[in-house]
Short mmCIF file of C-alpha atoms in Angstrom, two decimals:
data_model
loop_
_atom_site.label_atom_id
_atom_site.label_comp_id
_atom_site.label_asym_id
_atom_site.label_seq_id
_atom_site.Cartn_x
_atom_site.Cartn_y
_atom_site.Cartn_z
CA UNK D 27 -17.38 31.98 -0.66
CA UNK D 28 -14.25 34.11 -0.23
CA UNK D 29 -11.58 34.84 -2.85
CA UNK D 30 -8.20 36.51 -2.75
CA UNK D 31 -7.39 38.54 -5.87
CA UNK D 32 -3.95 39.56 -7.15
CA UNK D 33 -3.57 42.24 -9.84
CA UNK D 34 -0.29 43.45 -11.32
CA UNK D 35 -0.66 43.88 -15.08
CA UNK D 36 0.95 47.34 -15.09
CA UNK D 37 2.40 49.66 -12.46
CA UNK D 38 -0.31 49.09 -9.85
CA UNK D 39 -0.03 46.10 -7.55
CA UNK D 40 -3.38 45.30 -5.99
CA UNK D 41 -4.51 42.68 -3.51
CA UNK D 42 -8.14 42.28 -2.50
CA UNK D 43 -10.44 39.90 -0.64
CA UNK D 44 -14.13 39.60 -1.51
CA UNK D 45 -17.03 37.66 -0.04
CA UNK D 46 -19.99 36.37 -2.05
CA UNK D 47 -22.84 35.61 0.39
CA UNK D 48 -24.06 32.00 0.16
CA UNK D 49 -27.69 33.04 -0.34
CA UNK D 50 -26.95 35.71 -2.91
CA UNK D 51 -27.01 39.47 -2.53
CA UNK D 52 -24.34 42.12 -3.03
CA UNK D 53 -20.69 41.12 -2.80
CA UNK D 54 -18.89 42.27 0.34
CA UNK D 55 -15.49 43.93 -0.10
CA UNK D 56 -13.43 42.86 2.88
CA UNK D 57 -10.16 44.48 1.84
CA UNK D 58 -8.82 46.31 -1.21
CA UNK D 59 -5.18 47.45 -0.99
CA UNK D 60 -3.01 48.89 -3.74
CA UNK D 61 0.59 50.06 -4.10
CA UNK D 62 1.85 51.96 -7.16
CA UNK D 63 5.26 52.04 -8.79
CA UNK D 64 5.87 55.72 -9.60
CA UNK D 65 8.54 56.64 -12.14
CA UNK D 66 10.25 60.07 -12.35
CA UNK D 67 8.62 62.90 -14.38
CA UNK D 68 9.27 62.57 -18.09
CA UNK D 69 9.67 58.81 -17.87
CA UNK D 70 7.36 55.82 -18.22
CA UNK D 71 7.57 52.65 -16.15
CA UNK D 72 9.82 49.94 -17.53
CA UNK D 73 8.62 46.31 -17.26
CA UNK D 74 11.73 45.15 -15.36
CA UNK D 75 11.47 47.95 -12.78
CA UNK D 76 7.73 47.42 -12.37
CA UNK D 77 8.19 43.67 -11.92
CA UNK D 78 10.85 44.31 -9.26
CA UNK D 79 8.42 46.60 -7.45
CA UNK D 80 5.72 43.92 -7.49
CA UNK D 81 8.09 41.24 -6.20
CA UNK D 82 9.20 43.56 -3.38
CA UNK D 83 5.68 44.40 -2.21
CA UNK D 84 3.49 41.34 -2.88
CA UNK D 85 4.05 39.48 0.41
CA UNK D 86 3.55 42.62 2.47
CA UNK D 87 0.31 43.49 0.71
CA UNK D 88 -1.07 39.95 1.03
CA UNK D 89 -0.36 39.93 4.78
CA UNK D 90 -1.85 43.40 5.18
CA UNK D 91 -4.95 42.41 3.20
CA UNK D 92 -5.59 39.33 5.31
CA UNK D 93 -5.24 41.37 8.48
CA UNK D 94 -7.54 44.14 7.26
CA UNK D 95 -10.16 41.65 6.05
CA UNK D 96 -10.11 39.81 9.34
CA UNK D 97 -9.88 36.40 7.69
CA UNK D 98 -7.42 33.52 7.82
CA UNK D 99 -5.97 31.34 5.09
CA UNK D 100 -8.51 28.63 5.98
CA UNK D 101 -11.38 31.00 5.14
CA UNK D 102 -10.23 31.53 1.54
CA UNK D 103 -11.76 29.31 -1.14
CA UNK D 104 -9.61 30.26 -4.14
CA UNK D 105 -6.77 32.49 -5.32
CA UNK D 106 -7.49 34.61 -8.37
CA UNK D 107 -4.79 36.31 -10.40
CA UNK D 108 -4.54 38.40 -13.57
CA UNK D 109 -3.70 36.08 -16.45
CA UNK D 110 -3.60 38.97 -18.94
CA UNK D 111 -3.54 41.20 -20.86
CA UNK D 112 -0.78 43.45 -19.60
CA UNK D 113 2.97 43.90 -19.40
CA UNK D 114 4.86 40.62 -19.48
CA UNK D 115 7.31 40.97 -16.59
CA UNK D 116 4.83 42.39 -14.03
CA UNK D 117 2.22 39.78 -15.00
CA UNK D 118 4.78 37.03 -14.53
CA UNK D 119 5.74 38.29 -11.07
CA UNK D 120 2.14 38.16 -9.88
CA UNK D 121 1.45 34.78 -11.53
CA UNK D 122 4.44 33.29 -9.70
CA UNK D 123 3.19 34.76 -6.42
CA UNK D 124 -0.27 33.27 -7.05
CA UNK D 125 1.22 29.82 -7.74
CA UNK D 126 3.35 30.06 -4.60
CA UNK D 127 0.33 30.88 -2.43
CA UNK D 128 -1.69 28.12 -4.11
CA UNK D 129 0.95 25.54 -3.23
CA UNK D 130 1.59 26.85 0.28
CA UNK D 131 -2.08 27.18 1.21
CA UNK D 132 -3.42 24.28 -0.90
CA UNK D 133 -5.94 26.52 -2.64
CA UNK D 134 -7.19 26.32 -6.22
CA UNK D 135 -6.20 28.94 -8.80
CA UNK D 136 -8.40 30.99 -11.11
CA UNK D 137 -6.78 32.93 -13.96
CA UNK D 138 -8.77 36.09 -14.74
CA UNK D 139 -9.00 38.29 -17.81
CA UNK D 140 -8.06 41.80 -16.68
CA UNK D 141 -10.68 43.47 -18.88
CA UNK D 142 -13.49 41.21 -17.68
CA UNK D 143 -12.42 42.00 -14.12
CA UNK D 144 -13.01 45.71 -14.76
CA UNK D 145 -16.41 45.05 -16.32
CA UNK D 146 -17.72 42.74 -13.61
CA UNK D 147 -16.53 45.01 -10.81
CA UNK D 148 -18.20 47.98 -12.49
CA UNK D 149 -21.45 46.05 -12.84
CA UNK D 150 -21.32 44.95 -9.21
CA UNK D 151 -20.64 48.41 -7.78
CA UNK D 152 -23.08 50.38 -9.97
CA UNK D 153 -25.83 47.73 -10.40
CA UNK D 154 -25.95 48.56 -14.12
CA UNK D 155 -28.16 45.94 -15.79
CA UNK D 156 -26.98 45.43 -19.38
CA UNK D 157 -25.00 48.50 -20.38
CA UNK D 158 -22.74 49.32 -23.26
CA UNK D 159 -19.30 49.31 -21.64
CA UNK D 160 -16.58 51.84 -22.41
CA UNK D 161 -13.33 50.35 -21.17
CA UNK D 162 -10.59 52.98 -21.15
CA UNK D 163 -7.17 52.58 -19.55
CA UNK D 164 -3.47 52.93 -20.19
CA UNK D 165 -3.38 49.69 -22.14
CA UNK D 166 -6.88 49.27 -23.57
CA UNK D 167 -9.63 51.24 -25.29
CA UNK D 168 -12.72 49.21 -26.15
CA UNK D 169 -16.47 49.67 -26.62
CA UNK D 170 -18.13 46.47 -25.46
CA UNK D 171 -21.61 44.97 -25.27
CA UNK D 172 -22.69 41.62 -23.84
CA UNK D 173 -24.31 38.97 -26.04
CA UNK D 174 -24.55 35.17 -25.86
CA UNK D 175 -22.15 34.72 -22.93
CA UNK D 176 -19.39 36.84 -24.44
CA UNK D 177 -18.37 40.46 -24.02
CA UNK D 178 -18.37 41.51 -27.67
CA UNK D 179 -16.00 44.24 -28.81
CA UNK D 180 -17.81 46.74 -31.04
CA UNK D 181 -14.93 49.19 -31.42
CA UNK D 182 -11.43 49.77 -30.12
CA UNK D 183 -8.19 51.72 -30.50
CA UNK D 184 -6.32 50.87 -33.68
CA UNK D 185 -2.94 51.83 -32.24
CA UNK D 186 -2.29 53.14 -28.72
CA UNK D 187 -4.85 53.25 -25.92
CA UNK D 188 -6.36 56.58 -24.87
CA UNK D 189 -4.69 56.31 -21.45
CA UNK D 190 -1.33 55.72 -23.08
CA UNK D 191 -1.89 58.82 -25.22
CA UNK D 192 -2.53 60.93 -22.12
CA UNK D 193 0.36 59.38 -20.18
CA UNK D 194 2.86 59.93 -22.97
CA UNK D 195 1.81 63.57 -23.35
CA UNK D 196 2.38 63.98 -19.62
CA UNK D 197 5.96 62.83 -20.24
CA UNK D 198 6.32 65.43 -23.00
CA UNK D 199 5.38 68.18 -20.53
CA UNK D 200 7.36 66.56 -17.68
CA UNK D 201 4.21 66.33 -15.58
CA UNK D 202 4.53 64.34 -12.36
CA UNK D 203 3.55 60.66 -12.40
CA UNK D 204 2.37 60.90 -8.79
CA UNK D 205 -0.38 59.86 -8.16
CA UNK D 206 -0.91 59.29 -11.91
CA UNK D 207 -0.03 61.27 -15.05
CA UNK D 208 -3.60 61.11 -16.36
CA UNK D 209 -4.95 62.52 -13.10
CA UNK D 210 -2.50 65.41 -13.21
CA UNK D 211 -3.42 66.17 -16.83
CA UNK D 212 -7.07 66.23 -15.74
CA UNK D 213 -6.34 68.81 -13.04
CA UNK D 214 -4.36 71.00 -15.46
CA UNK D 215 -7.11 70.70 -18.08
CA UNK D 216 -9.61 72.24 -15.65
CA UNK D 217 -7.60 75.48 -15.93
CA UNK D 218 -7.46 75.48 -19.73
CA UNK D 219 -9.33 78.21 -21.65
CA UNK D 220 -8.36 77.83 -25.30
CA UNK D 221 -9.36 74.86 -27.45
CA UNK D 222 -6.49 74.13 -29.82
CA UNK D 223 -7.35 72.39 -33.08
CA UNK D 224 -6.19 68.74 -33.12
CA UNK D 225 -6.80 65.79 -35.47
CA UNK D 226 -10.04 63.90 -34.86
CA UNK D 227 -9.54 60.27 -35.82
CA UNK D 228 -12.71 58.17 -35.64
CA UNK D 229 -12.83 55.39 -38.21
CA UNK D 230 -16.19 53.67 -38.08
CA UNK D 231 -16.38 52.19 -34.61
CA UNK D 232 -12.64 52.47 -34.02
CA UNK D 233 -10.32 55.27 -32.89
CA UNK D 234 -6.72 56.22 -33.53
CA UNK D 235 -4.72 58.21 -30.99
CA UNK D 236 -1.11 58.06 -32.18
CA UNK D 237 -1.53 60.85 -34.74
CA UNK D 238 -3.18 63.10 -32.16
CA UNK D 239 -0.28 62.50 -29.80
CA UNK D 240 2.28 63.30 -32.51
CA UNK D 241 0.40 66.48 -33.40
CA UNK D 242 0.12 67.79 -29.83
CA UNK D 243 3.77 66.91 -29.16
CA UNK D 244 4.69 69.27 -32.00
CA UNK D 245 2.47 71.98 -30.51
CA UNK D 246 4.06 71.44 -27.08
CA UNK D 247 7.49 71.96 -28.61
CA UNK D 248 6.22 75.15 -30.26
CA UNK D 249 4.87 76.31 -26.90
CA UNK D 250 8.02 75.57 -24.91
CA UNK D 251 10.71 76.52 -27.40
CA UNK D 252 9.14 79.18 -29.60
CA UNK D 253 10.40 82.77 -29.25
CA UNK D 254 7.98 84.86 -27.20
CA UNK D 255 5.70 81.91 -26.59
CA UNK D 256 2.69 80.97 -28.68
CA UNK D 257 -0.35 83.23 -28.93
CA UNK D 258 -3.94 82.50 -29.91
CA UNK D 259 -4.54 83.92 -33.40
CA UNK D 260 -7.99 85.31 -32.53
CA UNK D 261 -7.51 86.70 -29.02
CA UNK D 262 -3.78 87.30 -28.95
CA UNK D 263 -3.57 85.57 -25.56
CA UNK D 264 -0.75 83.18 -24.77
CA UNK D 265 -1.47 79.46 -25.16
CA UNK D 266 -0.52 77.58 -21.99
CA UNK D 267 0.33 74.02 -21.00
CA UNK D 268 -3.10 73.88 -19.39
CA UNK D 269 -4.71 74.77 -22.74
CA UNK D 270 -2.95 71.84 -24.40
CA UNK D 271 -4.11 69.43 -21.69
CA UNK D 272 -7.65 70.79 -22.03
CA UNK D 273 -7.58 70.46 -25.83
CA UNK D 274 -6.25 66.91 -25.76
CA UNK D 275 -8.89 65.77 -23.28
CA UNK D 276 -11.77 67.42 -25.14
CA UNK D 277 -10.73 65.91 -28.46
CA UNK D 278 -10.08 62.31 -27.41
CA UNK D 279 -13.09 62.20 -25.09
CA UNK D 280 -15.37 63.49 -27.87
CA UNK D 281 -14.14 60.59 -30.01
CA UNK D 282 -14.97 58.10 -27.26
CA UNK D 283 -18.44 59.58 -26.76
CA UNK D 284 -19.14 59.29 -30.49
CA UNK D 285 -18.30 55.60 -30.81
CA UNK D 286 -20.08 54.78 -27.54
CA UNK D 287 -23.26 56.48 -28.73
CA UNK D 288 -23.09 54.54 -31.99
CA UNK D 289 -22.83 51.26 -30.05
CA UNK D 290 -25.79 52.26 -27.87
CA UNK D 291 -27.90 52.88 -30.95
CA UNK D 292 -26.85 49.55 -32.47
CA UNK D 293 -27.72 47.38 -29.47
CA UNK D 294 -30.65 49.49 -28.27
CA UNK D 295 -29.17 50.18 -24.84
CA UNK D 296 -29.88 53.23 -22.68
CA UNK D 297 -27.06 52.61 -20.22
CA UNK D 298 -23.31 53.28 -20.39
CA UNK D 299 -20.83 51.83 -17.93
CA UNK D 300 -17.37 53.42 -17.91
CA UNK D 301 -14.57 51.26 -16.49
CA UNK D 302 -10.76 51.36 -16.45
CA UNK D 303 -8.36 53.93 -15.04
CA UNK D 304 -9.34 56.72 -17.44
CA UNK D 305 -12.95 56.09 -16.46
CA UNK D 306 -12.39 57.97 -13.20
CA UNK D 307 -11.86 61.19 -15.19
CA UNK D 308 -14.68 63.54 -14.22
CA UNK D 309 -14.70 65.34 -17.56
CA UNK D 310 -15.16 62.09 -19.48
CA UNK D 311 -18.02 61.15 -17.17
CA UNK D 312 -19.57 64.59 -17.69
CA UNK D 313 -19.35 64.44 -21.50
CA UNK D 314 -20.73 60.91 -21.58
CA UNK D 315 -23.52 61.98 -19.24
CA UNK D 316 -24.59 64.77 -21.59
CA UNK D 317 -24.79 62.34 -24.50
CA UNK D 318 -26.71 59.76 -22.50
CA UNK D 319 -29.14 62.37 -21.19
CA UNK D 320 -29.94 63.46 -24.75
CA UNK D 321 -30.80 59.84 -25.51
CA UNK D 322 -32.90 59.45 -22.36
CA UNK D 323 -30.26 57.18 -20.85
CA UNK D 324 -27.84 57.16 -17.95
CA UNK D 325 -24.14 56.75 -17.20
CA UNK D 326 -22.63 54.51 -14.54
CA UNK D 327 -19.07 54.92 -13.28
CA UNK D 328 -17.03 54.25 -10.17
CA UNK D 329 -14.40 56.22 -8.32
CA UNK D 330 -10.64 55.60 -8.32
CA UNK D 331 -10.94 52.71 -5.81
CA UNK D 332 -12.48 50.53 -8.50
CA UNK D 333 -11.71 52.26 -11.83
CA UNK D 334 -7.95 52.11 -11.35
CA UNK D 335 -6.43 48.61 -11.43
CA UNK D 336 -7.11 46.78 -8.17
CA UNK D 337 -7.08 43.32 -6.67
CA UNK D 338 -10.74 43.25 -5.68
CA UNK D 339 -11.94 43.23 -9.29
CA UNK D 340 -9.79 40.16 -9.99
CA UNK D 341 -11.12 38.46 -6.86
CA UNK D 342 -14.73 39.24 -7.86
CA UNK D 343 -14.50 38.11 -11.49
CA UNK D 344 -12.49 35.06 -10.46
CA UNK D 345 -15.02 34.05 -7.84
CA UNK D 346 -17.86 34.39 -10.35
CA UNK D 347 -16.03 31.92 -12.59
CA UNK D 348 -15.06 29.68 -9.67
CA UNK D 349 -18.70 29.30 -8.65
CA UNK D 350 -19.51 27.91 -12.12
CA UNK D 351 -16.82 25.24 -11.74
CA UNK D 352 -13.96 26.99 -13.55
CA UNK D 353 -10.44 26.24 -12.31
CA UNK D 354 -6.93 26.96 -13.60
CA UNK D 355 -4.70 23.91 -13.13
CA UNK D 356 -1.22 24.66 -11.80
CA UNK D 357 0.44 23.59 -15.06
CA UNK D 358 -1.78 26.05 -16.96
CA UNK D 359 -1.35 28.98 -14.56
CA UNK D 360 0.59 31.05 -17.05
CA UNK D 361 0.17 34.66 -18.08
CA UNK D 362 -0.10 36.32 -21.47
CA UNK D 363 0.26 39.87 -22.76
CA UNK D 364 -2.53 39.28 -25.29
CA UNK D 365 -5.85 38.08 -23.92
CA UNK D 366 -8.87 39.48 -25.73
CA UNK D 367 -12.00 40.41 -23.80
CA UNK D 368 -14.17 38.37 -26.15
CA UNK D 369 -12.10 35.20 -25.63
CA UNK D 370 -13.68 34.66 -22.21
CA UNK D 371 -16.74 32.41 -21.96
CA UNK D 372 -18.97 34.25 -19.48
CA UNK D 373 -20.70 31.22 -18.00
CA UNK D 374 -22.04 33.10 -14.97
CA UNK D 375 -24.36 35.25 -17.11
CA UNK D 376 -27.37 34.10 -19.10
#
């Protein structure tokens, strides 16, 4: 079976085509193309501008994906699209495109939960068996474990997602959004030398990032506008923008490692799977790896092709559901900004 997947819940527009062999075996990625709406430094991406970007690029990407995959419309069994969660206007643009293709090509629709798409793609690429999943992105922060055909949420962000925290701090420092603000913070953090004290907000299995962001924004203002700069009290050396990026990463990633380890202990798992855009951060993978090694476990993660929002993950998760008989009727092919991970009945797993 072959599925076309459309993803556009935020500023990445992704189109992918995947093949599930009839006799089982690993899925074959035939094409996975992505185009990103990049806003100016110091600014985020507005829903209306992002939706306009998606509408402008969707037909080109679909045509390019079909050509790269070497398939025709007749070869495709279903069209999968992101039903939610995400930003309303971009989601709507992609849902309309999916309905249009469904009517033009006479193909059935499958609405996919964005979060489940990340999880299933991560499982497929890494071959992780039954891991605790850390899902970290610009819009979501969740610690998840599978049980009784649901992906159960053990802990999550109480306010803003960890990726949103990093992205908004990049705006404070006017760091470029190309290719992504979180990536550029990661590169700057590698040059940081001083760990600045920041709030550490773990509350049971949940995290809070808004207070940390407010605190480091104050420190950034002190750094940029203070007379003579800002010096470390112990060494007398100047604190830099790189030090702030380093400190923010170390603090929020330590919080994520803590709640993930607690979930591992609770469910008795020795595996961690990191998915979502922030999951491609090498420092997060390194810190999680140290924790897992101490527990005799292992960490699974993918690179930016599959961590960052993409169409192939929607195609894969959608095709898994399609093979169990799931369909999204045209009159129900809506989108929603709120679609919890644990709302999805995972019929394709035992």
